[in-house]
Coordinates of C-alpha atoms in Angstrom, one line a residue:
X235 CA 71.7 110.7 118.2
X236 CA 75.3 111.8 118.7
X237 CA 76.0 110.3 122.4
X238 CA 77.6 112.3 124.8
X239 CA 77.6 109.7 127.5
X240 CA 75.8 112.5 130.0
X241 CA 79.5 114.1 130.4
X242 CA 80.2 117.4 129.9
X243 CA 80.3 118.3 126.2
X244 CA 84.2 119.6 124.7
X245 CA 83.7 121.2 122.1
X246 CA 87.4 121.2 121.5
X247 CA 88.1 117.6 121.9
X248 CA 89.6 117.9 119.1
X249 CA 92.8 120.3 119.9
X250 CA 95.6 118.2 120.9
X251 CA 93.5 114.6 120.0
X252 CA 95.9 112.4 119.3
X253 CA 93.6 110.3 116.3
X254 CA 94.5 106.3 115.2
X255 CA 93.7 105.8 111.5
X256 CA 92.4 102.6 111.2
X257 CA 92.3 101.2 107.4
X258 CA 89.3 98.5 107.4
X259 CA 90.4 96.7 104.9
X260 CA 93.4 95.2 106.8
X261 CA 92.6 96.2 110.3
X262 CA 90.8 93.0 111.6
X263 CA 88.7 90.5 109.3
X264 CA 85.9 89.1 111.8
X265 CA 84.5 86.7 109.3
X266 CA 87.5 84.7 107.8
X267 CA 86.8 86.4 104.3
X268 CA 90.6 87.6 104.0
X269 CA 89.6 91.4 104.7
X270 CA 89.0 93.2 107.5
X271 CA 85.5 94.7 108.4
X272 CA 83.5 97.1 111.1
X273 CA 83.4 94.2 113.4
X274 CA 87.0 93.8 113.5
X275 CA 87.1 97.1 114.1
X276 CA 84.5 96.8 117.1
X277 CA 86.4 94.0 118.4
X278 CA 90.0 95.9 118.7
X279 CA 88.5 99.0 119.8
X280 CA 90.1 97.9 123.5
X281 CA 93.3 97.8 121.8
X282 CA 92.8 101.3 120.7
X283 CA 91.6 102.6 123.7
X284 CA 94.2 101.1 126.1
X285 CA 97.1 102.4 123.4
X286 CA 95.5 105.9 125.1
X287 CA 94.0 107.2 121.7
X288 CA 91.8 109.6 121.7
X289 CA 89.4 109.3 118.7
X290 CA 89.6 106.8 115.5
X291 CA 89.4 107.5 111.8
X292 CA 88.2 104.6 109.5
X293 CA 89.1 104.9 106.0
X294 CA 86.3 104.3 103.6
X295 CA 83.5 101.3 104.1
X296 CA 81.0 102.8 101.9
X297 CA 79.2 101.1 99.4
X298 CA 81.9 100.8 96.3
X299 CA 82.9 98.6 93.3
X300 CA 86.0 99.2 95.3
X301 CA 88.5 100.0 92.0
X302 CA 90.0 102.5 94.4
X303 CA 89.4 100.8 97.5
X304 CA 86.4 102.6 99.0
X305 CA 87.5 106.2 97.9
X306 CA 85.1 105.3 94.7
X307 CA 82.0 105.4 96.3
X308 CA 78.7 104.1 94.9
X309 CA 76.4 104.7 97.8
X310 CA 77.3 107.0 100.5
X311 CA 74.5 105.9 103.0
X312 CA 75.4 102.5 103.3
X313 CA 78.2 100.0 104.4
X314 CA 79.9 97.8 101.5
X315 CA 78.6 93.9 102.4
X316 CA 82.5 93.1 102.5
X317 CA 82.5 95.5 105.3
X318 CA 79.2 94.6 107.3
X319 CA 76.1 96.3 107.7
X320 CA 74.5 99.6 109.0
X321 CA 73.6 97.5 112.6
X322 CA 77.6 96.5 112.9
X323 CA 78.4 100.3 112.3
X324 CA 76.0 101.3 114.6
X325 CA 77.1 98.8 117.2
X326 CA 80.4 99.8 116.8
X327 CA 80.1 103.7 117.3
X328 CA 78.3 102.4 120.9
X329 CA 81.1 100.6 121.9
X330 CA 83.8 103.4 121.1
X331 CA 82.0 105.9 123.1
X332 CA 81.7 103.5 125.8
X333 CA 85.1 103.3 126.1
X334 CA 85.5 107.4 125.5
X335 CA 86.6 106.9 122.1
X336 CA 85.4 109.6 119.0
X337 CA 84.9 108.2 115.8
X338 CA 85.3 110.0 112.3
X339 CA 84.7 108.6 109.2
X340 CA 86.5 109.7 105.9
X341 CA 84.2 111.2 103.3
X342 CA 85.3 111.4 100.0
X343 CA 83.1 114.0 98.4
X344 CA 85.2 115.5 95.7
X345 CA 84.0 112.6 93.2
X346 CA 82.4 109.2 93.0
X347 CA 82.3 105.9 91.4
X348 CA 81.0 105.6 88.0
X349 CA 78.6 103.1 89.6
X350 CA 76.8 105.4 91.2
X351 CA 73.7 106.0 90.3
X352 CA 73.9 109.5 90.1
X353 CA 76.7 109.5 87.9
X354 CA 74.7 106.7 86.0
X355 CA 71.3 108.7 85.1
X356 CA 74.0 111.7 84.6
X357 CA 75.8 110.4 81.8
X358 CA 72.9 108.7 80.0
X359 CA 72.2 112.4 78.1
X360 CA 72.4 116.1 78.0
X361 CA 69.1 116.8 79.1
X362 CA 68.4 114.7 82.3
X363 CA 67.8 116.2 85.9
X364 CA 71.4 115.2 86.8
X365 CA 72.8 115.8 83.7
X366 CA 74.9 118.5 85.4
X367 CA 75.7 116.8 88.8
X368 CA 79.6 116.0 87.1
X369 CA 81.9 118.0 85.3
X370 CA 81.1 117.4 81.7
X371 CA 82.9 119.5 78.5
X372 CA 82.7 119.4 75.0
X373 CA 85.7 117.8 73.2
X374 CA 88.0 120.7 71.3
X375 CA 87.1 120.8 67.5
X376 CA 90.4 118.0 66.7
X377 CA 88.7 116.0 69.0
X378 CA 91.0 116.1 72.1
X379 CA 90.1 117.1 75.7
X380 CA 89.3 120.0 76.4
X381 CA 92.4 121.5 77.9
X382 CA 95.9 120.0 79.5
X383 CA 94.5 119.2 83.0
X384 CA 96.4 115.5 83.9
X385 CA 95.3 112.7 86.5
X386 CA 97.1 112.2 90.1
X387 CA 96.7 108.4 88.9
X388 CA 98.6 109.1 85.3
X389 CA 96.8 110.3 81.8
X390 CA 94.9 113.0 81.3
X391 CA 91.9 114.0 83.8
X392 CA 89.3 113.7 80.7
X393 CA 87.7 110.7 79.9
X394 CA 85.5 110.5 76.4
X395 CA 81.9 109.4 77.2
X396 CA 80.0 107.8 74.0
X397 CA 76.6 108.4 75.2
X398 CA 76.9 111.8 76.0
X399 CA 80.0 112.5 73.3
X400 CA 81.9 114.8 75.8
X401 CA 84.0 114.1 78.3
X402 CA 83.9 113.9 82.2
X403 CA 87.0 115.2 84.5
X404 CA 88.8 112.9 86.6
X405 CA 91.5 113.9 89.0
X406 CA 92.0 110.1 90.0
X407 CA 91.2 106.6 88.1
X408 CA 88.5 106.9 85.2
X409 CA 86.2 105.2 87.0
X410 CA 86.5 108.1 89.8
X411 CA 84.1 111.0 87.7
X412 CA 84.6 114.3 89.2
X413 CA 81.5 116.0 91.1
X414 CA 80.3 119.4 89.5
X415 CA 80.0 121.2 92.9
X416 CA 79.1 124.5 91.0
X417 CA 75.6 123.1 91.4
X418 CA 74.0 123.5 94.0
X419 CA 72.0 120.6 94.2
X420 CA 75.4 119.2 94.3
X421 CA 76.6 120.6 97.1
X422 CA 72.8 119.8 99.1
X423 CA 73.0 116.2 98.4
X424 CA 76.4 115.9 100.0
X425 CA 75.4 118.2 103.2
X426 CA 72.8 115.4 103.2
X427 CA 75.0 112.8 103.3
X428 CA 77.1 114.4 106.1
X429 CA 73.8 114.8 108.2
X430 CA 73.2 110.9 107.6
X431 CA 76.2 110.5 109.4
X432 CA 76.1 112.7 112.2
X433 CA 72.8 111.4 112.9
X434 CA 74.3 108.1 113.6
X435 CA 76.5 109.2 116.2
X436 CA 79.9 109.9 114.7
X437 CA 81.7 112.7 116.0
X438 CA 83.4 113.7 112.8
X439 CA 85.1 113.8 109.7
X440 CA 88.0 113.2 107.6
X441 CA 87.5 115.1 104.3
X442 CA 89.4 113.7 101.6
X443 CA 91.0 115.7 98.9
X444 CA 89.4 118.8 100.3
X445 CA 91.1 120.7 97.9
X446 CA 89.9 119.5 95.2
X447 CA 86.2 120.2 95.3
X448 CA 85.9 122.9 92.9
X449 CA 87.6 123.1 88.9
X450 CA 87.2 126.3 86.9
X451 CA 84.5 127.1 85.2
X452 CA 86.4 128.5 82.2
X453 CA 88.3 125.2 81.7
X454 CA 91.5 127.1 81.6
X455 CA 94.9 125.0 81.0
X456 CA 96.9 124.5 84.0
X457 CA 100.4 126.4 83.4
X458 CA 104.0 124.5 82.9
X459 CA 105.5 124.7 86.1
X460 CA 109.2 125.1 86.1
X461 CA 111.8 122.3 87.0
X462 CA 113.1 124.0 89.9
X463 CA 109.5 124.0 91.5
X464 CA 108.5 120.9 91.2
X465 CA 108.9 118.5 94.2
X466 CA 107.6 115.0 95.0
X467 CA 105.8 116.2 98.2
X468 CA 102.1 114.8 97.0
X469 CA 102.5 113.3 94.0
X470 CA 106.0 110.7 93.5
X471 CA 108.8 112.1 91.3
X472 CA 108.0 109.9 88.3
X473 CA 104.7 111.3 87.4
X474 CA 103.9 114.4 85.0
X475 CA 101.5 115.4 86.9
X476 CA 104.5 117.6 89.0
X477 CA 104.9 119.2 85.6
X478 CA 101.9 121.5 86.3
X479 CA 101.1 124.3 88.4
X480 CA 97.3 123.1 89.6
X481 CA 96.0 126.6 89.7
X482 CA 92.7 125.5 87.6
X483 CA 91.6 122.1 88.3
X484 CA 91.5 122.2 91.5
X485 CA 92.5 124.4 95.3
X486 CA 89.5 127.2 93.8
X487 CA 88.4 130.2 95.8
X488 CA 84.9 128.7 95.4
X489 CA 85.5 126.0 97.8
X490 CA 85.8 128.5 101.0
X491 CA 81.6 129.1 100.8
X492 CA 81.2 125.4 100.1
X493 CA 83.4 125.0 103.9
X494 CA 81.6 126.7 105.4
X495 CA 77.9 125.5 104.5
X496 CA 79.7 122.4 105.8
X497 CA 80.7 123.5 108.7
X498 CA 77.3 125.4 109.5
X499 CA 76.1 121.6 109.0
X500 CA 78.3 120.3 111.4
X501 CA 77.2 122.7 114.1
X502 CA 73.8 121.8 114.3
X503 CA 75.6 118.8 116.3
X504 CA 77.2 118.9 120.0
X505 CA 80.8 118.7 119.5
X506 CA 82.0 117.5 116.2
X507 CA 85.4 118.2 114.3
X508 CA 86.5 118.1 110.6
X509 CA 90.3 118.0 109.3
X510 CA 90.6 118.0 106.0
X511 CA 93.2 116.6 103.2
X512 CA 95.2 119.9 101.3
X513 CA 96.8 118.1 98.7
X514 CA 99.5 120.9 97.1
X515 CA 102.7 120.8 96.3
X516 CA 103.4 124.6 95.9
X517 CA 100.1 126.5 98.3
X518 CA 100.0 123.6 100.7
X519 CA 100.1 125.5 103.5
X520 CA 98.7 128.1 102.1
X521 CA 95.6 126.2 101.6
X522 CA 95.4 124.8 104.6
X523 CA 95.4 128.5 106.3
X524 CA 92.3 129.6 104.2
X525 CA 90.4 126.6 105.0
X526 CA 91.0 126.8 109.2
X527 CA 90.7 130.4 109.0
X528 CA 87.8 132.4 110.6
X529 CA 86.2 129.9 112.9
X530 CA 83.6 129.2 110.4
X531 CA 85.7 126.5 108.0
X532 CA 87.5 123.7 109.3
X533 CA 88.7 122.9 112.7
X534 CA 92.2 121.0 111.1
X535 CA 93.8 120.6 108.2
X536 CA 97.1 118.3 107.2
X537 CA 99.6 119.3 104.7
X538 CA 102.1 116.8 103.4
X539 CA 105.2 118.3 105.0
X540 CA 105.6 115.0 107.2
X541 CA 104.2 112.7 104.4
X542 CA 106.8 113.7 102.2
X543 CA 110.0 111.3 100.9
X544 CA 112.4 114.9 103.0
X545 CA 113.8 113.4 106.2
X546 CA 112.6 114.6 109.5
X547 CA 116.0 116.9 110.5
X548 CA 115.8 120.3 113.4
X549 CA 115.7 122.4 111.0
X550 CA 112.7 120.8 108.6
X551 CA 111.0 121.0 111.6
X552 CA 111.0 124.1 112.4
X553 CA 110.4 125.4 108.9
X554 CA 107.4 123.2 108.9
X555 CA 106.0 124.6 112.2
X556 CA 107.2 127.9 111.6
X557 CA 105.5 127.9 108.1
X558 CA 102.3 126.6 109.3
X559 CA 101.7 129.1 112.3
X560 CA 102.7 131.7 109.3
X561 CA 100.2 130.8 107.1
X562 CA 97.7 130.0 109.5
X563 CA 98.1 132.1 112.5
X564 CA 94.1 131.3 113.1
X565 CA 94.6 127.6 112.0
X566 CA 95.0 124.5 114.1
X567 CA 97.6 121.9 112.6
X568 CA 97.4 118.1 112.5
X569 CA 100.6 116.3 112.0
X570 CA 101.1 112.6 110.9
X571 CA 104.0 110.8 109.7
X572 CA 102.2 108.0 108.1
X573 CA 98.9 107.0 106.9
X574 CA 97.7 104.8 103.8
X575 CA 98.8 106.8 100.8
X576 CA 102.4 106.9 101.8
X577 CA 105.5 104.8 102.8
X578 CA 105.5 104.1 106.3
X579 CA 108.0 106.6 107.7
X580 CA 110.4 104.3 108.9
X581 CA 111.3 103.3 105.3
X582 CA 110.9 106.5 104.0
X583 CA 113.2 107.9 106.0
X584 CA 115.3 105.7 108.1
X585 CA 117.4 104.0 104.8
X586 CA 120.3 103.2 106.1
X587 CA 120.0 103.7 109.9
X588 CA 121.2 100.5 112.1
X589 CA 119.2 100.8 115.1
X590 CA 115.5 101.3 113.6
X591 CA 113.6 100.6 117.2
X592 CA 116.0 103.5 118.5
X593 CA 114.6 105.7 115.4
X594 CA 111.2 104.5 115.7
X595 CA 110.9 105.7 119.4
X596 CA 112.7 109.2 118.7
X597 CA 110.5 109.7 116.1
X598 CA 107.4 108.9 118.0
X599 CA 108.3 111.3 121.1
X600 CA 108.8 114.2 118.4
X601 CA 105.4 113.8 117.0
X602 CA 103.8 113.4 120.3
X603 CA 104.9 116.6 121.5
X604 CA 104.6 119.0 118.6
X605 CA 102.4 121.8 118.4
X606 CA 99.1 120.4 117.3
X607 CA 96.4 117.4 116.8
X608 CA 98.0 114.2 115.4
X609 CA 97.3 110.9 113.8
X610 CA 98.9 107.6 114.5
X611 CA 98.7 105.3 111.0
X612 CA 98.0 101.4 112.2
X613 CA 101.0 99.6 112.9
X614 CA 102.8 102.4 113.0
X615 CA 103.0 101.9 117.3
X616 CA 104.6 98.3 116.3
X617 CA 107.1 100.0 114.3
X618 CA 106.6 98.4 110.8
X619 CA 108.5 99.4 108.2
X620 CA 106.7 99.5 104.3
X621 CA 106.4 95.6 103.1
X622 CA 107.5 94.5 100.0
X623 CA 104.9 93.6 97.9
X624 CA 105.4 91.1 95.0
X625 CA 104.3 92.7 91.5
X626 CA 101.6 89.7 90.9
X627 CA 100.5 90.4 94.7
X628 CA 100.0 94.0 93.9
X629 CA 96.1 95.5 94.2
X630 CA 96.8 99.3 94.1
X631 CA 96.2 100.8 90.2
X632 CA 98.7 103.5 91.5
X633 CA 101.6 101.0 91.9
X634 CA 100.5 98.9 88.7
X635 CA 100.6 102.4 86.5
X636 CA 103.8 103.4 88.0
X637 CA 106.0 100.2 88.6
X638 CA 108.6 99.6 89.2
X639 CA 110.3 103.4 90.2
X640 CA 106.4 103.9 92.2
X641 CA 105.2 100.2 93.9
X642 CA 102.1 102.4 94.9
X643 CA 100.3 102.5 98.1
X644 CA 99.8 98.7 98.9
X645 CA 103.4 98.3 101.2
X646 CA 101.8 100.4 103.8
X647 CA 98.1 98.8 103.5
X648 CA 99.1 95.3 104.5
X649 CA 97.1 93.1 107.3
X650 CA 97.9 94.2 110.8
X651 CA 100.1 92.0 113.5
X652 CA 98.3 90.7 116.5
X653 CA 100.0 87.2 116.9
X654 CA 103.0 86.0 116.6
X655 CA 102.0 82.4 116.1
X656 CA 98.5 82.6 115.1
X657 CA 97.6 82.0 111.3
X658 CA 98.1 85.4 109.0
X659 CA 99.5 86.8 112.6
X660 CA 95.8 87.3 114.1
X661 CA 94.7 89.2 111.0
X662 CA 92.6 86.3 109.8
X663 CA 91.8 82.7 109.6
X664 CA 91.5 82.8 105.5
X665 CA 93.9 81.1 103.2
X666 CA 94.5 83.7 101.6
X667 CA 94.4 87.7 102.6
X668 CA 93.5 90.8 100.3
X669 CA 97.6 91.1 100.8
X670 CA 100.3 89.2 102.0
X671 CA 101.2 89.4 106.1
X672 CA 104.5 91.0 105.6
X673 CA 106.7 88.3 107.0
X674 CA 108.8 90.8 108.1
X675 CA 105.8 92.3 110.7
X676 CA 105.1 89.2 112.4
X677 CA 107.5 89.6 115.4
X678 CA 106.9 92.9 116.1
X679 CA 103.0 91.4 116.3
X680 CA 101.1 93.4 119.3
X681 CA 101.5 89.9 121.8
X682 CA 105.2 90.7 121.4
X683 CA 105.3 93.9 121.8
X684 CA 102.2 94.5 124.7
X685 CA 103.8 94.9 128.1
X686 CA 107.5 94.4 126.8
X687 CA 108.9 97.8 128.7
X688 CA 111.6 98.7 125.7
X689 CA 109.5 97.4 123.1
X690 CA 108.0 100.8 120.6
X691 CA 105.0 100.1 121.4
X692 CA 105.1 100.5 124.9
X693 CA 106.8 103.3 124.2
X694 CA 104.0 104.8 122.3
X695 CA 101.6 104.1 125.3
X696 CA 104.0 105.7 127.5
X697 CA 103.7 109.0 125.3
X698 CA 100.2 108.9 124.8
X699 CA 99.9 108.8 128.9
X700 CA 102.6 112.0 129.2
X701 CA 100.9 114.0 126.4
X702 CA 97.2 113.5 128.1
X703 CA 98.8 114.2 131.5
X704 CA 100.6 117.1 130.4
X705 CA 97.9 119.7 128.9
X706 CA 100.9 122.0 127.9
X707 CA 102.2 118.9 125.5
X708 CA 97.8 119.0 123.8
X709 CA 97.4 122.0 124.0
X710 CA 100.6 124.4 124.7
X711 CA 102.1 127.4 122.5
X712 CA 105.5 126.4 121.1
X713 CA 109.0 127.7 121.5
X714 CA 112.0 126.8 119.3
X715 CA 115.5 127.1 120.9
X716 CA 117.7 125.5 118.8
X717 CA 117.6 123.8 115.8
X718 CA 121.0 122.4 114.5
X719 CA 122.8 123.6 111.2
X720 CA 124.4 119.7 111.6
X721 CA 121.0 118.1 111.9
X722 CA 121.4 116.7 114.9
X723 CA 119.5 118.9 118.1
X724 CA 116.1 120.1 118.2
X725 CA 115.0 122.0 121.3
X726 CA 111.6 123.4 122.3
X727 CA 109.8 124.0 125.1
X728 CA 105.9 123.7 125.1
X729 CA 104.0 126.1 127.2
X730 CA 100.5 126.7 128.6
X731 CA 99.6 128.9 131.6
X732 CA 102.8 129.1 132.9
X733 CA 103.6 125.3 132.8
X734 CA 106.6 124.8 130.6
X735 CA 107.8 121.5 129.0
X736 CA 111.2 121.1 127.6
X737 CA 112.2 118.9 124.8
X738 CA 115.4 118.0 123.3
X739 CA 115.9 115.6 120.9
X740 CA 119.0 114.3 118.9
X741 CA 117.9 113.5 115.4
X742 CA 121.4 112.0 114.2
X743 CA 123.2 108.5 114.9
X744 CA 125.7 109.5 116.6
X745 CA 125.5 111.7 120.5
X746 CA 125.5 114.4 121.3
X747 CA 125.9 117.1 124.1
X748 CA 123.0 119.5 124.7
X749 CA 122.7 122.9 126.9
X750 CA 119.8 123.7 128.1
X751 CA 118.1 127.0 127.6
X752 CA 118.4 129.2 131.2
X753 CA 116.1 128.0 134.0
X754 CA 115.9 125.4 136.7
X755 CA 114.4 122.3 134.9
X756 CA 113.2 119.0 136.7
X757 CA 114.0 115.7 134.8
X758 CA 110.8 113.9 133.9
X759 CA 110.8 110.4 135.2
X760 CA 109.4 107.3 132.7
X761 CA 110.3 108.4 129.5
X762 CA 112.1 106.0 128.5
X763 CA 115.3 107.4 127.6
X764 CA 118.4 107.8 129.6
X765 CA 120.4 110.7 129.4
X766 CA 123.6 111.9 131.2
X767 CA 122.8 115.2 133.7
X768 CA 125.1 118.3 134.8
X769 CA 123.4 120.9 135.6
X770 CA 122.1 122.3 132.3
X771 CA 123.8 119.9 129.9
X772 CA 122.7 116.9 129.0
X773 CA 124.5 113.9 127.0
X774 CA 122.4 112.2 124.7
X775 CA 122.7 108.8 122.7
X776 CA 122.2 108.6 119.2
X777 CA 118.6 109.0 118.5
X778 CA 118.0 110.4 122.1
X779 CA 115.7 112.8 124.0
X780 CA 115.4 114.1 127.1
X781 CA 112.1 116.0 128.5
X782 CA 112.2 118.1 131.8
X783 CA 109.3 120.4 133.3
X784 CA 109.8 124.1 135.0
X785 CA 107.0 125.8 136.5
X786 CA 103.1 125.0 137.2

């Protein structure tokens, strides 16, 4: 059922795809319930399209008591009624590859919702045919869990069961039981669920928390990890669970033969792509380079090195590239800068700086030319900064376990801006959303913004356009030349069969001068910066670029 629209099949589509993450929940609400849903999505999928995307990722819409937000799933093979039905889903996948778009969906397979029924007949004994579908241990003799493995959401990762009287592993909210993927049958019934998918025509996925699959059999504590180590890349500063080093409870070596069953799965189909969520703070990349490696794994896999609170400077840039094509020469990376688990990057990073459309734009021609795939986090194009979120508004369990030094995830998740002047900007025609329209998003609201030539999203289009028409930009080696010890420049080129594209960007507030590497380089028209030319040097303004093209 996976439509190819008669054209000639890519199998590698995927290289260079620049993806849109679309969050359902607050994307477009269709039926005036105050969330959004698969026919919202349907309906913007124009919008999507003409921003020059090439494929969409839709967080969660499975069936889910929804304590997480749809990453608690309690049916995996159907759509949550908040979000629609099966036919809308279907009707929706039509219409994106009408207008050429891909569309992956994000499984979460790592655990599920203690409303599931598997997890349901599993925990009702010992002795029952799914009895060992979860991770189940005895309690130690004083009664405590049975080792010092902690929750990403706060606690400990064991929760005491009464009917059972053990405990079941959790690496997120209670109600989020772990999967036992050391059986088999396990690891079946979720190939099974990835073949229900591909069957109805989506062209890929987004695994989350791919790392996390596996936990050791032995139960073995999780060593101290020392203070100079830690780091707030995945997890934020204020939570113990930085304190450990994860080597047990989850990034196993069992999960490579588990990949791979997937991806044998996955090529029973025409041209479908995974990337999968490494969530490490120490083995990241390291991760990332197992799981891409071989051909027979994953096509992608993100790291957090651009979804981490460290501000985008030359030299974290090249580190990060660097360290990636290090760790996985065989590997193919995908970048973002924001997506629903973190502030959106123009808060995160840009405290303090005066000119945040400037910023905004700079930041969006880096991550349009880097070495790579990459996703584009809704509203991100508008360039909206994180909301703030009253306390009593709050929905995220993250933020309400944390507050105040962590407001959780909800400042990123609120309803998108379509217009200006229409009630809850376009998002909805209910009283009352799932969160408040950040007041502060309305005028940057897409009927603003759409054919304004300076506005950021224009400016996003006009990237999108130059990346697709540029192979070397998708596709391309890359080339650092400079990389300031002041944090200001960052040259590259990007090359592909002797085409060569040249980018220089000043990542500071104030300008500054540029000399070009050696060669005869031709200005590219459009970009929407202006630079000062002689010869080989270039001025540029605070939070510049210039881009310039030698050979073909």
């Amino acid at each position: 059922m996976n439509d190819t629209n008669n054209k000639a099949i890519d199998k590698d589509w995927w290289r260079g795809a620049v993806i849109y993450q679309v969050y359902p929940r607050s994307f477009q609400d269709s039926n005036g319930d105050g969330v959004g849903d698969i026919r919202g999505i349907a309906e913007r999928l124009d919008y999507i399209a003409g921003l020059g995307a090439d494929a969409v990722w839709i967080s969660p819409f499975f069936t889910s008591p929804m304590k997480d937000f749809g990453y608690d799933v309690s049916n995996y093979k159907d759509i949550d009624p908040m979000f629609g039905t099966l036919a809308d889903f279907d009707a929706m996948i039509a219409k994106a590859h009408d207008l050429g778009l891909k569309i992956m969906i994000d499984l979460v397979l790592s655990h599920t919702s203690d409303q599931h029924p598997w997890f349901m007949e599993s925990r009702a004994n010992r002795d029952n045919p799914r009895a060992d579908w979860y991770v189940w241990a005895d309690a130690k003799p004083d009664g405590s869990p049975p080792n010092n493995w902690l929750s990403i959401f706060g606690g400990s990762a064991w929760q005491w069961d009464s009917r059972r009287l053990q405990y079941y592993m959790h690496n997120f909210l209670v109600s989020q039981p772990d999967l036992n993927f050391h059986n088999s049958e396990v690891q079946d019934a979720l190939l099974d669920v990835a073949r229900f998918w591909l069957d109805r025509g989506v062209d890929g996925f987004r695994l989350d928390t791919i790392n996390f699959y596996f936990h050791d059999q032995q139960l073995r504590d999780n060593p101290a990890l020392a203070p100079e180590r830690r780091n707030d890349q995945t997890a934020p500063a204020v939570n113990p669970y930085n304190y450990q080093e994860h080597l047990y409870d989850k990034s196993r070596p069992e999960n490579l033969e588990f990949l791979k069953r997937l991806r044998a799965v996955m090529e029973e189909y025409p041209a479908v792509a995974a990337v999968g969520e490494v969530g490490d703070s120490q083995r990241g990349l390291e991760i990332v380079g197992e799981y891409t490696s071989g051909g027979d794994k994953m096509q992608m896999c993100y790291a957090f090195e651009f979804l981490a609170p460290q501000p985008v400077t030359p030299k974290h840039v090249v580190n990060s590239i660097n360290a990636f094509d290090a760790a996985a020469p065989e590997g193919w990376a995908c970048w973002a800068f924001s997506n629903h688990d973190v502030v959106r990057h123009l808060s995160r990073w840009g405290a303090g700086i005066a000119d945040k459309e400037a910023y905004a734009k700079m930041l969006a021609s880096l991550l349009m030319t880097l070495k790579g795939s990459i996703c584009l986090y809704e509203g991100e194009e508008l360039g909206l900064t994180e909301a703030d979120i009253a306390f009593e508004d709050l929905q995220d369990p993250y933020g309400i376990e944390f507050w105040p030094e962590f407001k959780g995830r909800d400042g990123c998740r609120t309803p998108m801006v379509w217009q200006a002047g229409a009630v809850n900007a376009g998002f909805s025609t209910a009283e009352k959303t799932w969160l408040p329209v950040s007041p502060d998003h309305v005028m940057k609201a897409v009927d603003v913004q759409q054919g304004e030539d300076g506005s950021v999203f224009e400016h996003y289009r006009r990237f999108l356009a130059l990346r697709k028409g540029l192979p070397a930009l998708g596709r391309g080696g890359i080339v650092f030349h400079r990389a300031d010890d002041d944090d200001a420049l960052l040259i590259f080129t990007r090359d592909l069969e002797g085409d060569s594209v040249l980018c220089v960007f000043n990542i500071s507030a104030a300008p500054v001068t540029a000399h070009l590497p050696d060669g005869a380089w031709d200005g590219l028209e459009g970009t929407g910066f202006s630079c000062e030319a002689e010869g080989n040097t270039i001025k540029l303004p605070a939070w510049g670029a210039y881009f310039a093209r030698k050979g073909a």
